[in-house]
PDB file of C-alpha atoms in Angstrom:
ATOM      1  CA  ASN A   1    -154.035 -97.533 -18.903  1.00 71.00           C
ATOM      2  CA  GLY A   2    -155.772-100.643 -17.620  1.00 78.00           C
ATOM      3  CA  LEU A   3    -158.808 -98.643 -16.540  1.00 77.00           C
ATOM      4  CA  LEU A   4    -159.001 -96.864 -19.878  1.00 77.00           C
ATOM      5  CA  LYS A   5    -158.807-100.210 -21.684  1.00 82.00           C
ATOM      6  CA  LYS A   6    -161.561-101.667 -19.514  1.00 83.00           C
ATOM      7  CA  ALA A   7    -163.750 -98.615 -20.178  1.00 81.00           C
ATOM      8  CA  TYR A   8    -163.287 -99.067 -23.923  1.00 81.00           C
ATOM      9  CA  GLU A   9    -164.095-102.767 -23.725  1.00 84.00           C
ATOM     10  CA  LEU A  10    -167.191-102.002 -21.649  1.00 82.00           C
ATOM     11  CA  SER A  11    -168.459 -99.474 -24.184  1.00 81.00           C
ATOM     12  CA  VAL A  12    -167.994-101.977 -27.028  1.00 83.00           C
ATOM     13  CA  LEU A  13    -169.378-105.062 -25.325  1.00 84.00           C
ATOM     14  CA  CYS A  14    -172.387-103.312 -23.791  1.00 84.00           C
ATOM     15  CA  ASP A  15    -172.917-100.848 -26.609  1.00 80.00           C
ATOM     16  CA  ALA A  16    -172.973 -98.091 -23.986  1.00 82.00           C
ATOM     17  CA  GLU A  17    -171.870 -94.494 -23.818  1.00 85.00           C
ATOM     18  CA  VAL A  18    -168.948 -94.431 -21.388  1.00 86.00           C
ATOM     19  CA  ALA A  19    -166.993 -91.442 -20.061  1.00 85.00           C
ATOM     20  CA  LEU A  20    -164.065 -91.825 -17.672  1.00 83.00           C
ATOM     21  CA  ILE A  21    -162.149 -89.048 -15.862  1.00 83.00           C
ATOM     22  CA  ILE A  22    -159.128 -89.933 -13.696  1.00 82.00           C
ATOM     23  CA  PHE A  23    -156.762 -87.683 -11.677  1.00 82.00           C
ATOM     24  CA  SER A  24    -153.505 -89.319 -10.591  1.00 80.00           C
ATOM     25  CA  ASN A  25    -151.826 -88.625  -7.263  1.00 80.00           C
ATOM     26  CA  ARG A  26    -149.498 -86.222  -9.071  1.00 80.00           C
ATOM     27  CA  GLY A  27    -152.417 -84.264 -10.473  1.00 77.00           C
ATOM     28  CA  LYS A  28    -152.311 -85.588 -14.016  1.00 81.00           C
ATOM     29  CA  LEU A  29    -155.618 -85.947 -15.844  1.00 80.00           C
ATOM     30  CA  TYR A  30    -156.633 -89.057 -17.766  1.00 78.00           C
ATOM     31  CA  GLU A  31    -159.958 -89.146 -19.603  1.00 81.00           C
ATOM     32  CA  PHE A  32    -161.822 -91.445 -21.954  1.00 80.00           C
ATOM     33  CA  SER A  33    -165.055 -91.002 -23.880  1.00 82.00           C
ATOM     34  CA  SER A  34    -166.737 -93.597 -26.056  1.00 83.00           C
ATOM     35  CA  ILE A  35    -168.006 -90.821 -28.330  1.00 82.00           C
ATOM     36  CA  SER A  36    -165.963 -88.143 -30.026  1.00 78.00           C
ATOM     37  CA  ASN A  37    -167.057 -85.303 -27.721  1.00 79.00           C
ATOM     38  CA  MET A  38    -167.050 -85.750 -23.942  1.00 80.00           C
ATOM     39  CA  LEU A  39    -168.981 -82.492 -23.523  1.00 83.00           C
ATOM     40  CA  LYS A  40    -172.115 -84.180 -24.835  1.00 83.00           C
ATOM     41  CA  THR A  41    -171.716 -86.984 -22.341  1.00 83.00           C
ATOM     42  CA  LEU A  42    -171.302 -84.439 -19.539  1.00 82.00           C
ATOM     43  CA  GLU A  43    -174.407 -82.572 -20.681  1.00 82.00           C
ATOM     44  CA  ARG A  44    -176.370 -85.799 -20.669  1.00 81.00           C
ATOM     45  CA  TYR A  45    -175.056 -86.605 -17.206  1.00 80.00           C
ATOM     46  CA  GLN A  46    -176.099 -83.192 -15.882  1.00 78.00           C
ATOM     47  CA  LYS A  47    -179.571 -83.554 -17.349  1.00 76.00           C
ATOM     48  CA  CYS A  48    -180.079 -86.905 -15.702  1.00 76.00           C
ATOM     49  CA  SER A  49    -178.589 -85.869 -12.363  1.00 72.00           C
ATOM     50  CA  TYR A  50    -179.934 -82.373 -11.816  1.00 67.00           C
ATOM     51  CA  GLY A  51    -183.353 -82.578 -13.482  1.00 61.00           C
ATOM     52  CA  ALA A  52    -185.258 -80.143 -15.622  1.00 53.00           C
ATOM     53  CA  VAL A  53    -183.405 -77.076 -14.324  1.00 53.00           C
ATOM     54  CA  GLU A  54    -180.261 -78.143 -16.069  1.00 50.00           C
ATOM     55  CA  VAL A  55    -182.156 -78.887 -19.268  1.00 51.00           C
ATOM     56  CA  ASN A  56    -183.126 -75.239 -19.619  1.00 56.00           C
ATOM     57  CA  LYS A  57    -179.528 -74.041 -19.557  1.00 59.00           C
ATOM     58  CA  PRO A  58    -178.274 -72.971 -22.955  1.00 67.00           C
ATOM     59  CA  ALA A  59    -175.506 -74.861 -24.666  1.00 66.00           C
ATOM     60  CA  LYS A  60    -173.244 -71.798 -24.696  1.00 71.00           C
ATOM     61  CA  GLU A  61    -173.255 -71.656 -20.906  1.00 78.00           C
ATOM     62  CA  LEU A  62    -172.256 -75.289 -20.730  1.00 77.00           C
ATOM     63  CA  GLU A  63    -169.492 -74.717 -23.216  1.00 80.00           C
ATOM     64  CA  SER A  64    -168.273 -71.757 -21.175  1.00 84.00           C
ATOM     65  CA  SER A  65    -168.257 -73.873 -18.054  1.00 85.00           C
ATOM     66  CA  TYR A  66    -166.333 -76.578 -19.828  1.00 86.00           C
ATOM     67  CA  ARG A  67    -163.764 -74.091 -21.107  1.00 88.00           C
ATOM     68  CA  GLU A  68    -163.382 -72.756 -17.576  1.00 91.00           C
ATOM     69  CA  TYR A  69    -162.912 -76.288 -16.378  1.00 90.00           C
ATOM     70  CA  LEU A  70    -160.180 -76.895 -18.951  1.00 90.00           C
ATOM     71  CA  LYS A  71    -158.487 -73.654 -17.985  1.00 91.00           C
ATOM     72  CA  LEU A  72    -158.514 -74.553 -14.303  1.00 92.00           C
ATOM     73  CA  LYS A  73    -157.258 -78.026 -15.126  1.00 90.00           C
ATOM     74  CA  SER A  74    -154.337 -76.594 -17.082  1.00 90.00           C
ATOM     75  CA  ARG A  75    -153.534 -74.193 -14.261  1.00 91.00           C
ATOM     76  CA  PHE A  76    -153.675 -76.980 -11.736  1.00 92.00           C
ATOM     77  CA  GLU A  77    -151.319 -79.155 -13.769  1.00 89.00           C
ATOM     78  CA  SER A  78    -148.908 -76.238 -14.159  1.00 88.00           C
ATOM     79  CA  LEU A  79    -148.858 -75.668 -10.407  1.00 89.00           C
ATOM     80  CA  GLN A  80    -148.286 -79.365  -9.851  1.00 89.00           C
ATOM     81  CA  ARG A  81    -145.306 -79.323 -12.233  1.00 87.00           C
ATOM     82  CA  THR A  82    -143.882 -76.239 -10.535  1.00 86.00           C
ATOM     83  CA  GLN A  83    -144.190 -77.856  -7.137  1.00 87.00           C
ATOM     84  CA  ARG A  84    -142.413 -80.987  -8.334  1.00 87.00           C
ATOM     85  CA  ASN A  85    -139.672 -78.889  -9.926  1.00 85.00           C
ATOM     86  CA  LEU A  86    -139.146 -76.951  -6.691  1.00 84.00           C
ATOM     87  CA  LEU A  87    -138.736 -80.302  -4.944  1.00 84.00           C
ATOM     88  CA  GLY A  88    -136.106 -81.315  -7.505  1.00 84.00           C
ATOM     89  CA  GLU A  89    -138.357 -83.699  -9.425  1.00 86.00           C
ATOM     90  CA  ASP A  90    -139.082 -83.942 -13.156  1.00 82.00           C
ATOM     91  CA  LEU A  91    -136.222 -81.592 -14.115  1.00 85.00           C
ATOM     92  CA  GLY A  92    -135.359 -83.473 -17.313  1.00 85.00           C
ATOM     93  CA  PRO A  93    -137.824 -81.705 -19.652  1.00 83.00           C
ATOM     94  CA  LEU A  94    -136.687 -78.217 -18.538  1.00 83.00           C
ATOM     95  CA  ASN A  95    -134.332 -76.174 -20.734  1.00 88.00           C
ATOM     96  CA  THR A  96    -131.527 -73.891 -19.559  1.00 88.00           C
ATOM     97  CA  LYS A  97    -133.722 -70.808 -19.262  1.00 89.00           C
ATOM     98  CA  GLU A  98    -136.330 -72.634 -17.221  1.00 87.00           C
ATOM     99  CA  LEU A  99    -133.636 -74.088 -14.963  1.00 89.00           C
ATOM    100  CA  GLU A 100    -132.185 -70.611 -14.367  1.00 90.00           C
ATOM    101  CA  GLN A 101    -135.627 -69.275 -13.529  1.00 88.00           C
ATOM    102  CA  LEU A 102    -136.150 -72.175 -11.134  1.00 87.00           C
ATOM    103  CA  GLU A 103    -132.777 -71.444  -9.534  1.00 90.00           C
ATOM    104  CA  ARG A 104    -133.721 -67.781  -8.994  1.00 90.00           C
ATOM    105  CA  GLN A 105    -136.994 -68.843  -7.410  1.00 88.00           C
ATOM    106  CA  LEU A 106    -135.166 -71.199  -5.061  1.00 89.00           C
ATOM    107  CA  GLU A 107    -132.653 -68.499  -4.093  1.00 92.00           C
ATOM    108  CA  SER A 108    -135.463 -66.045  -3.406  1.00 91.00           C
ATOM    109  CA  SER A 109    -137.308 -68.629  -1.320  1.00 89.00           C
ATOM    110  CA  LEU A 110    -134.121 -69.462   0.595  1.00 91.00           C
ATOM    111  CA  LYS A 111    -133.507 -65.775   1.278  1.00 93.00           C
ATOM    112  CA  GLN A 112    -137.025 -65.356   2.647  1.00 92.00           C
ATOM    113  CA  VAL A 113    -136.645 -68.444   4.821  1.00 92.00           C
ATOM    114  CA  ARG A 114    -133.346 -67.185   6.253  1.00 93.00           C
ATOM    115  CA  SER A 115    -134.788 -63.736   6.870  1.00 93.00           C
ATOM    116  CA  THR A 116    -137.768 -65.214   8.692  1.00 93.00           C
ATOM    117  CA  LYS A 117    -135.488 -67.458  10.738  1.00 94.00           C
ATOM    118  CA  THR A 118    -133.215 -64.533  11.672  1.00 94.00           C
ATOM    119  CA  GLN A 119    -136.173 -62.407  12.751  1.00 94.00           C
ATOM    120  CA  TYR A 120    -137.510 -65.285  14.827  1.00 94.00           C
ATOM    121  CA  MET A 121    -134.141 -65.702  16.575  1.00 95.00           C
ATOM    122  CA  ILE A 122    -133.940 -61.944  17.245  1.00 95.00           C
ATOM    123  CA  ASP A 123    -137.404 -61.987  18.796  1.00 95.00           C
ATOM    124  CA  GLN A 124    -136.437 -64.970  20.935  1.00 94.00           C
ATOM    125  CA  LEU A 125    -133.248 -63.225  22.088  1.00 95.00           C
ATOM    126  CA  ALA A 126    -135.169 -60.078  23.035  1.00 95.00           C
ATOM    127  CA  GLU A 127    -137.654 -62.154  25.016  1.00 94.00           C
ATOM    128  CA  LEU A 128    -134.838 -63.940  26.858  1.00 95.00           C
ATOM    129  CA  GLN A 129    -133.163 -60.608  27.660  1.00 95.00           C
ATOM    130  CA  ASN A 130    -136.410 -59.299  29.123  1.00 95.00           C
ATOM    131  CA  LYS A 131    -136.716 -62.419  31.268  1.00 95.00           C
ATOM    132  CA  GLU A 132    -133.099 -61.998  32.393  1.00 95.00           C
ATOM    133  CA  GLN A 133    -133.752 -58.381  33.413  1.00 94.00           C
ATOM    134  CA  LEU A 134    -136.814 -59.408  35.414  1.00 95.00           C
ATOM    135  CA  LEU A 135    -134.834 -62.137  37.180  1.00 95.00           C
ATOM    136  CA  LEU A 136    -132.011 -59.702  38.025  1.00 95.00           C
ATOM    137  CA  GLU A 137    -134.473 -57.224  39.514  1.00 95.00           C
ATOM    138  CA  ALA A 138    -136.112 -59.976  41.550  1.00 94.00           C
ATOM    139  CA  ASN A 139    -132.680 -61.111  42.751  1.00 95.00           C
ATOM    140  CA  ARG A 140    -131.750 -57.587  43.840  1.00 94.00           C
ATOM    141  CA  ALA A 141    -135.036 -57.235  45.723  1.00 94.00           C
ATOM    142  CA  LEU A 142    -134.446 -60.541  47.515  1.00 95.00           C
ATOM    143  CA  THR A 143    -130.880 -59.508  48.398  1.00 94.00           C
ATOM    144  CA  ILE A 144    -132.089 -56.227  49.924  1.00 94.00           C
ATOM    145  CA  LYS A 145    -134.762 -58.041  51.920  1.00 93.00           C
ATOM    146  CA  LEU A 146    -132.205 -60.601  53.140  1.00 93.00           C
ATOM    147  CA  ASP A 147    -129.849 -57.817  54.263  1.00 92.00           C
ATOM    148  CA  GLU A 148    -132.675 -56.141  56.189  1.00 92.00           C
ATOM    149  CA  ILE A 149    -133.592 -59.400  57.929  1.00 91.00           C
ATOM    150  CA  SER A 150    -129.931 -60.052  58.796  1.00 90.00           C
ATOM    151  CA  ALA A 151    -129.536 -56.541  60.233  1.00 88.00           C
ATOM    152  CA  ARG A 152    -132.635 -56.952  62.410  1.00 88.00           C
ATOM    153  CA  ASN A 153    -131.398 -60.313  63.670  1.00 88.00           C
ATOM    154  CA  ASN A 154    -127.973 -58.870  64.543  1.00 86.00           C
ATOM    155  CA  LEU A 155    -129.594 -55.976  66.405  1.00 85.00           C
ATOM    156  CA  ARG A 156    -131.832 -58.348  68.356  1.00 84.00           C
ATOM    157  CA  LEU A 157    -128.868 -60.559  69.276  1.00 84.00           C
ATOM    158  CA  SER A 158    -126.856 -57.550  70.457  1.00 82.00           C
ATOM    159  CA  TRP A 159    -129.723 -56.428  72.693  1.00 84.00           C
ATOM    160  CA  GLU A 160    -130.117 -59.902  74.155  1.00 76.00           C
ATOM    161  CA  SER A 161    -126.367 -60.138  74.781  1.00 77.00           C
ATOM    162  CA  GLY A 162    -126.360 -56.765  76.561  1.00 70.00           C
ATOM    163  CA  GLU A 163    -129.252 -57.758  78.838  1.00 63.00           C
ATOM    164  CA  GLN A 164    -127.536 -61.007  79.834  1.00 60.00           C
ATOM    165  CA  SER A 165    -124.227 -59.292  80.739  1.00 58.00           C
ATOM    166  CA  MET A 166    -125.813 -56.436  82.729  1.00 53.00           C
ATOM    167  CA  PRO A 167    -126.489 -58.323  86.091  1.00 52.00           C
ATOM    168  CA  TYR A 168    -122.891 -59.512  86.301  1.00 48.00           C
ATOM    169  CA  GLY A 169    -121.530 -55.978  85.949  1.00 49.00           C
ATOM    170  CA  HIS A 170    -123.961 -54.655  88.505  1.00 49.00           C
ATOM    171  CA  GLN A 171    -123.000 -57.424  90.979  1.00 47.00           C
ATOM    172  CA  GLN A 172    -119.314 -56.752  90.476  1.00 49.00           C
ATOM    173  CA  THR A 173    -119.854 -53.067  91.228  1.00 50.00           C
ATOM    174  CA  GLN A 174    -121.721 -53.920  94.436  1.00 48.00           C
ATOM    175  CA  SER A 175    -118.927 -56.264  95.532  1.00 46.00           C
ATOM    176  CA  GLN A 176    -116.343 -53.559  94.978  1.00 50.00           C
ATOM    177  CA  GLU A 177    -118.423 -51.111  97.005  1.00 48.00           C
ATOM    178  CA  LEU A 178    -118.799 -53.728  99.779  1.00 45.00           C
ATOM    179  CA  PHE A 179    -115.094 -54.288 100.218  1.00 45.00           C
ATOM    180  CA  GLN A 180    -113.963 -50.730  99.594  1.00 49.00           C
ATOM    181  CA  PRO A 181    -114.233 -49.568 103.301  1.00 49.00           C
ATOM    182  CA  LEU A 182    -112.000 -52.433 104.429  1.00 47.00           C
ATOM    183  CA  GLU A 183    -109.272 -51.456 102.005  1.00 46.00           C
ATOM    184  CA  CYS A 184    -109.508 -47.803 103.012  1.00 46.00           C
ATOM    185  CA  ASN A 185    -109.364 -48.468 106.808  1.00 49.00           C
ATOM    186  CA  PRO A 186    -105.677 -48.110 107.845  1.00 48.00           C
ATOM    187  CA  THR A 187    -106.335 -49.374 111.372  1.00 48.00           C
ATOM    188  CA  LEU A 188    -107.535 -52.866 110.271  1.00 46.00           C
ATOM    189  CA  GLN A 189    -104.383 -54.992 110.404  1.00 47.00           C
ATOM    190  CA  ILE A 190    -104.888 -58.557 111.567  1.00 45.00           C
ATOM    191  CA  GLY A 191    -102.132 -59.920 113.786  1.00 47.00           C
ATOM    192  CA  TYR A 192     -99.960 -56.797 113.939  1.00 47.00           C
ATOM    193  CA  ASN A 193    -101.723 -53.875 115.685  1.00 49.00           C
ATOM    194  CA  THR A 194    -103.691 -55.119 118.674  1.00 46.00           C
ATOM    195  CA  VAL A 195    -104.308 -51.639 119.962  1.00 45.00           C
ATOM    196  CA  GLY A 196    -106.025 -50.550 116.793  1.00 48.00           C
ATOM    197  CA  SER A 197    -108.074 -53.743 116.840  1.00 48.00           C
ATOM    198  CA  ASP A 198    -109.198 -53.183 120.379  1.00 50.00           C
ATOM    199  CA  GLN A 199    -110.122 -49.607 119.628  1.00 50.00           C
ATOM    200  CA  MET A 200    -112.103 -50.724 116.597  1.00 50.00           C
ATOM    201  CA  THR A 201    -113.905 -53.361 118.646  1.00 51.00           C
ATOM    202  CA  ALA A 202    -114.780 -50.794 121.278  1.00 48.00           C
ATOM    203  CA  THR A 203    -116.005 -48.383 118.657  1.00 51.00           C
ATOM    204  CA  THR A 204    -118.112 -51.057 117.014  1.00 50.00           C
ATOM    205  CA  HIS A 205    -119.598 -52.050 120.354  1.00 48.00           C
ATOM    206  CA  ALA A 206    -120.439 -48.456 121.083  1.00 47.00           C
ATOM    207  CA  GLN A 207    -122.079 -48.026 117.717  1.00 47.00           C
ATOM    208  CA  GLN A 208    -124.115 -51.198 118.190  1.00 46.00           C
ATOM    209  CA  VAL A 209    -125.210 -49.980 121.545  1.00 44.00           C
ATOM    210  CA  ASN A 210    -126.239 -46.689 120.072  1.00 47.00           C
ATOM    211  CA  GLY A 211    -128.215 -48.506 117.304  1.00 48.00           C
ATOM    212  CA  PHE A 212    -125.926 -47.722 114.376  1.00 46.00           C
ATOM    213  CA  ILE A 213    -124.519 -50.207 111.831  1.00 49.00           C
ATOM    214  CA  PRO A 214    -120.926 -49.785 110.728  1.00 50.00           C
ATOM    215  CA  GLY A 215    -120.347 -48.619 107.174  1.00 51.00           C
ATOM    216  CA  TRP A 216    -118.301 -51.683 106.184  1.00 50.00           C
ATOM    217  CA  MET A 217    -121.227 -53.989 106.974  1.00 50.00           C
ATOM    218  CA  LEU A 218    -123.520 -52.277 104.500  1.00 49.00           C
TER     219      LEU A 218
END
């Protein structure tokens, strides 16, 4: 209102043709013209701004453009009102029918939002299930590989254990073979049968003379 008042005062004090167009932040249009028809002021502005090309345009074309401008302005204001109503603003001027229509629009919008949200959650769940399946397959593959490595290690340890115990068994067998002739000789009795001992000594001496080694010394 202050700007419109200043524009009026300027047109009176300066004896000038003044036109003022203002759009508020809510999309409302405020306009002032010092003459009765703003279209003439706009035509004059176009002539001065765009040169001789605009001068040649017929008045009907300018009027058509102005009507189109008014139509677009009305449409814009209507959309602005609808947006404010959907946000719960400026509901006082609405009647019962308009409020019911607004309620249906809000319910439809809410249904679409919920449907989109549900579909998004379903897609997310499917993606997570696919990731879970991939992780399970990777886990099974790692388990199989771990079992194979463990089996190879156990086999290697068993082979190493068998190689380490083999010399002891072989030595024990040789010791048993070494002392077996003594246990099987009934004539070898220390301290009891001197005759058998003398005979054995004589036999051993004879064998040594002949170049033979007794079997129990092998």
